Coordinates of C-alpha atoms in Angstrom, one line a residue:
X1 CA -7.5 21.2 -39.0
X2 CA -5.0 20.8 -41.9
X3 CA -1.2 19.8 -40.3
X4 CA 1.2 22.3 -39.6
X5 CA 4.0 22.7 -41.9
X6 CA 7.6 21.9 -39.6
X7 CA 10.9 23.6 -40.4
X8 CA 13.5 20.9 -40.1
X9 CA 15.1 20.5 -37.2
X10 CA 14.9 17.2 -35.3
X11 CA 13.4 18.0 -32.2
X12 CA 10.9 20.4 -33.4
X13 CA 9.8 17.1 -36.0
X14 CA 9.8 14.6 -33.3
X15 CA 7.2 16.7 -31.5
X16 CA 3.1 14.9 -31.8
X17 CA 1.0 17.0 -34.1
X18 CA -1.0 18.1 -31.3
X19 CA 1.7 19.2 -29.5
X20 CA 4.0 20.9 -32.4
X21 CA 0.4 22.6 -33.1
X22 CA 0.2 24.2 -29.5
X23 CA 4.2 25.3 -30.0
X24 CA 3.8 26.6 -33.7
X25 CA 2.3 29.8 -32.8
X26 CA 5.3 31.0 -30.3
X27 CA 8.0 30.2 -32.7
X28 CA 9.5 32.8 -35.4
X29 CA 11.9 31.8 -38.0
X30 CA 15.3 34.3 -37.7
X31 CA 18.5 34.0 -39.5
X32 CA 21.6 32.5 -38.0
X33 CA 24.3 35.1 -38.8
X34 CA 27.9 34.2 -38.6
X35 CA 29.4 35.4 -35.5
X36 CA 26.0 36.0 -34.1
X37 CA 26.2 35.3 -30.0
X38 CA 23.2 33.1 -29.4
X39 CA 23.8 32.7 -25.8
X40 CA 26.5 34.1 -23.7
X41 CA 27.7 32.8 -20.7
X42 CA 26.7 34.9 -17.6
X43 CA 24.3 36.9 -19.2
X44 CA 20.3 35.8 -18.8
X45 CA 18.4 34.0 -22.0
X46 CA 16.2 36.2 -23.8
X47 CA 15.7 33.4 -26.6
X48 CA 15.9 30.0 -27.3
X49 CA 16.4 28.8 -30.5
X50 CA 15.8 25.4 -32.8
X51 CA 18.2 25.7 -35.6
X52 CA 17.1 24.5 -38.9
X53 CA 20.3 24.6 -40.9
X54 CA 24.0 26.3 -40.2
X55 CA 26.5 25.4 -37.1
X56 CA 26.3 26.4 -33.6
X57 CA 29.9 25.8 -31.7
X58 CA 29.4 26.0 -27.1
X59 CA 32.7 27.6 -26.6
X60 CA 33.6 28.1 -22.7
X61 CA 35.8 30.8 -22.1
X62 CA 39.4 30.7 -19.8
X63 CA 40.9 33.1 -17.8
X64 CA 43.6 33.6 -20.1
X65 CA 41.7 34.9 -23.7
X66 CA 41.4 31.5 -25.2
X67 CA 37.9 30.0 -25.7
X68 CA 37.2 25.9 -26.6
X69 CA 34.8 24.3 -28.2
X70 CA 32.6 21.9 -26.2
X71 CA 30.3 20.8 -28.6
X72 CA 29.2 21.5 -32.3
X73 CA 25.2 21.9 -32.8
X74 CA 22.4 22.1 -35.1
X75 CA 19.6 21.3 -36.9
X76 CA 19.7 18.2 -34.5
X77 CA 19.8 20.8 -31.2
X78 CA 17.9 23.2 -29.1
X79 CA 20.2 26.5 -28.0
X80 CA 19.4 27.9 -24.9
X81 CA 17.0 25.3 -23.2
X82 CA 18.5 24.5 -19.9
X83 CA 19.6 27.6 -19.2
X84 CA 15.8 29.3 -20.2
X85 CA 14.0 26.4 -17.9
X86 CA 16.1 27.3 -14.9
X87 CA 16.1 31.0 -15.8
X88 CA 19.6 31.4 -15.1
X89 CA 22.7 32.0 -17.1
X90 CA 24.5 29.5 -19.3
X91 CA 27.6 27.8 -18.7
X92 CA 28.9 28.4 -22.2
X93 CA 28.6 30.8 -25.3
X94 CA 26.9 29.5 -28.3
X95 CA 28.6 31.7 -31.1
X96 CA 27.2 31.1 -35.0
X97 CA 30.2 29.2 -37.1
X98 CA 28.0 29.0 -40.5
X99 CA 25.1 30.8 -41.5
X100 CA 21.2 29.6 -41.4
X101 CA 18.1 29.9 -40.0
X102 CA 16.5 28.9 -37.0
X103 CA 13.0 29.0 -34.7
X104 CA 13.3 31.4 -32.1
X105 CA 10.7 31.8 -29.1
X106 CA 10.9 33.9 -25.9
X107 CA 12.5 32.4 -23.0
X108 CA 9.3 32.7 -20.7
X109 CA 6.7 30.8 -23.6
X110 CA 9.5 27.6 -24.0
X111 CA 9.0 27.8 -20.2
X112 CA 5.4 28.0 -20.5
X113 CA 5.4 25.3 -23.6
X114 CA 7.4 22.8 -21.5
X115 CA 5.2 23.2 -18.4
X116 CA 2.4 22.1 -21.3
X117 CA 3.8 19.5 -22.9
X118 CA 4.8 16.0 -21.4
X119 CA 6.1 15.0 -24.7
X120 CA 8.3 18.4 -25.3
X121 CA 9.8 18.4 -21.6
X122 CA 11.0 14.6 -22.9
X123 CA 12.6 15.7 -26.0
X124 CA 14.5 18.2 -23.9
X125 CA 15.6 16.3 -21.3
X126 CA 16.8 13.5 -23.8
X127 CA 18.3 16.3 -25.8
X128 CA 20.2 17.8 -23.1
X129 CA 22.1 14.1 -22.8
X130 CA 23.0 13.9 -25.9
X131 CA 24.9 17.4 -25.3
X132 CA 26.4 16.1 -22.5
X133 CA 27.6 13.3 -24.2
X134 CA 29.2 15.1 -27.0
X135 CA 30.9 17.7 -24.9
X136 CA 32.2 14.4 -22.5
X137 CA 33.4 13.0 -26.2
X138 CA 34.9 16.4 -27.4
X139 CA 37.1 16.9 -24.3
X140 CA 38.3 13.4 -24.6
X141 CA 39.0 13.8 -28.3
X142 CA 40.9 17.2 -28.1
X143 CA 43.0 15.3 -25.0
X144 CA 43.5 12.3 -27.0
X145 CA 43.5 11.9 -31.1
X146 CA 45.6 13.7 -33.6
X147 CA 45.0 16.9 -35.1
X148 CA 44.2 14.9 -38.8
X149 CA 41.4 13.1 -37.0
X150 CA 39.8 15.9 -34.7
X151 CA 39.6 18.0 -38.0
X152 CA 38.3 15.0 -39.6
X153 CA 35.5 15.0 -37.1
X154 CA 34.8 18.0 -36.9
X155 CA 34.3 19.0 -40.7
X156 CA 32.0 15.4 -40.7
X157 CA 29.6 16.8 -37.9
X158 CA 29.4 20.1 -39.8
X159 CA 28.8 18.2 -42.7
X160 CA 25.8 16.4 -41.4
X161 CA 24.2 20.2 -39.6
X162 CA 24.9 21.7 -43.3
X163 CA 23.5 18.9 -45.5
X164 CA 26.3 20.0 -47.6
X165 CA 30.0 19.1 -48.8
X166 CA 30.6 22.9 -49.4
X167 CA 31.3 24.5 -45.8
X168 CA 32.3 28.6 -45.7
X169 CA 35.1 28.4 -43.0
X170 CA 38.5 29.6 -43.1
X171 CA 41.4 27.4 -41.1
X172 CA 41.6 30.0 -38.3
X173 CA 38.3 29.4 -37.2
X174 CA 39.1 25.3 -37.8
X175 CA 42.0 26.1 -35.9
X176 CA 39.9 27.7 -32.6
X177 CA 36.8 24.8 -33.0
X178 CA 39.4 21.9 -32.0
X179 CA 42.1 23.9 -30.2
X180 CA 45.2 24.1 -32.4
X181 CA 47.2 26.9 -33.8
X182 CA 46.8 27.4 -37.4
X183 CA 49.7 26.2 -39.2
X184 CA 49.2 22.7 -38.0
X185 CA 45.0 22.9 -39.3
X186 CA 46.9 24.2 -42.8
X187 CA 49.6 21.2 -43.1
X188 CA 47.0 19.1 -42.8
X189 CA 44.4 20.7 -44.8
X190 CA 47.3 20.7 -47.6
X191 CA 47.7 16.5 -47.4
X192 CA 44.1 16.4 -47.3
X193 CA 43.6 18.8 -50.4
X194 CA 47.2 16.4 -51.6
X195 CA 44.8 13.5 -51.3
X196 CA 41.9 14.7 -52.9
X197 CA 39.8 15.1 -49.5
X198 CA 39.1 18.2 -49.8
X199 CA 39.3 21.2 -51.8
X200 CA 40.1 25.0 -49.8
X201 CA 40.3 28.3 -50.7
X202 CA 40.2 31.5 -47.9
X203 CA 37.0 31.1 -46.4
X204 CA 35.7 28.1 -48.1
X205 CA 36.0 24.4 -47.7
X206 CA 35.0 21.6 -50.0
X207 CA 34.7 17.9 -48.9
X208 CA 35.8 15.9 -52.1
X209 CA 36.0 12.3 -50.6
X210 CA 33.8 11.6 -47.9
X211 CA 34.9 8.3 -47.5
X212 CA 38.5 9.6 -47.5
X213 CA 37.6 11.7 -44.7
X214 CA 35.6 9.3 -42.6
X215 CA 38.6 6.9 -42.9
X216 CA 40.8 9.9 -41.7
X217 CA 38.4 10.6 -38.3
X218 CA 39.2 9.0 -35.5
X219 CA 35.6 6.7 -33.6
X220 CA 34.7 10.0 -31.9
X221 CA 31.9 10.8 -35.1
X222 CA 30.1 8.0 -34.9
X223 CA 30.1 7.7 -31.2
X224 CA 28.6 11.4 -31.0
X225 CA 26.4 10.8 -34.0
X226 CA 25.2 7.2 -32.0
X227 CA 24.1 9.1 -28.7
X228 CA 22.6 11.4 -30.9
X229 CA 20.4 9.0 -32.4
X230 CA 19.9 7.1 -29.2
X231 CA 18.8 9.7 -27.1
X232 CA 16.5 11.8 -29.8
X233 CA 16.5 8.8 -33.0
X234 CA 17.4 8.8 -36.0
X235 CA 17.7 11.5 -39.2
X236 CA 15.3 10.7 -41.5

């Protein structure tokens, strides 16, 4: 038999043939459209889905209107999987922040596809860590770092889901992902665009210097994009 072609997300290529051969049949490829509500807290899983490009914010919701990011995922993730293997709500909404496309299955076959596969119920379980130590690593960063660095680190990681420099988001929604007003994401989106970092227009962000911007992030990156690679390896 001739190997299955894999979309590219991380988990789904870290699968064994034989297993990613079983799973290929379940999965259908949908597109990620902004806004889209992937999961919603309270509400059962219908779906679970294995993005292959865009950016998925977990945003937990407060009594009083506002909603925070806990964690920023993608091509690296799997949306919806504890939630579908308990068969109970999520804790959090996972709300489409850019555009893509994704591998969707029914909540009952990941069940089912888990249940088969040793080496899939391993990916999730590692996976699910590395969530829980980017959403520990988000809360600590929005508690302690300055807004130039949590924008910093934010725009890196969505840079690294997008494979791209060129990211469609406006400062409001900048402003919500890392829990600041607007005007303080725009003063310092005009000393970044001041120092050549990046380049903006309404709706549309350019990273110029990436270098410029690493500098400008605070450690929180690299220690998310280190757990990520420890718990489920590195991008190729």
């Amino acid at each position: 038999m001739s190997a299955v072609s894999r979309p590219p997300n991380r988990l789904l290529q870290a699968l064994p043939a034989a297993d990613y051969t079983q799973l290929h049949p379940l999965l259908e490829t949908v597109e990620l459209v902004k806004e889209t509500v992937l999961a919603d807290a309270g509400a059962p899983v219908q779906r679970v889905y294995l993005p292959h490009s865009g950016v998925v914010s977990m945003m937990v919701n407060l009594s009083d209107g506002q909603s925070v990011e806990i964690a920023t995922v993608g091509r690296d993730s799997i949306v919806g999987a504890s939630a579908a293997l308990h068969d109970r709500p999520p804790l959090a909404d996972a709300i489409v922040v850019v555009p893509g496309t994704a591998s969707a299955l029914r909540a009952e076959d990941f069940r089912e596809a888990v249940d088969r596969s040793a080496a899939l119920r391993t990916l999730v379980a590692l996976y699910e860590q590395a969530l829980m130590a980017q959403t520990q690593q988000s809360v600590a960063c929005n508690v302690s770092h300055p807004v130039e660095a949590r924008l910093s680190r934010w725009l890196l990681r969505a840079r690294d889901l997008c494979g791209s420099e060129a990211l469609p988001l406006t400062q409001e929604m900048l402003a919500q992902m890392i829990g600041v007003r607007r005007n303080a994401v725009s003063i310092v989106a005009h000393g970044f665009q001041q120092a050549g970092i990046l380049r903006y227009s309404r709706g549309h962000i350019e990273i110029t210097d990436i270098e410029g911007l690493r500098k400008a992030a605070c450690e929180c990156y690299a220690t998310v994009k280190a757990h990520a690679e420890q718990f489920i390896g590195p991008e190729d």
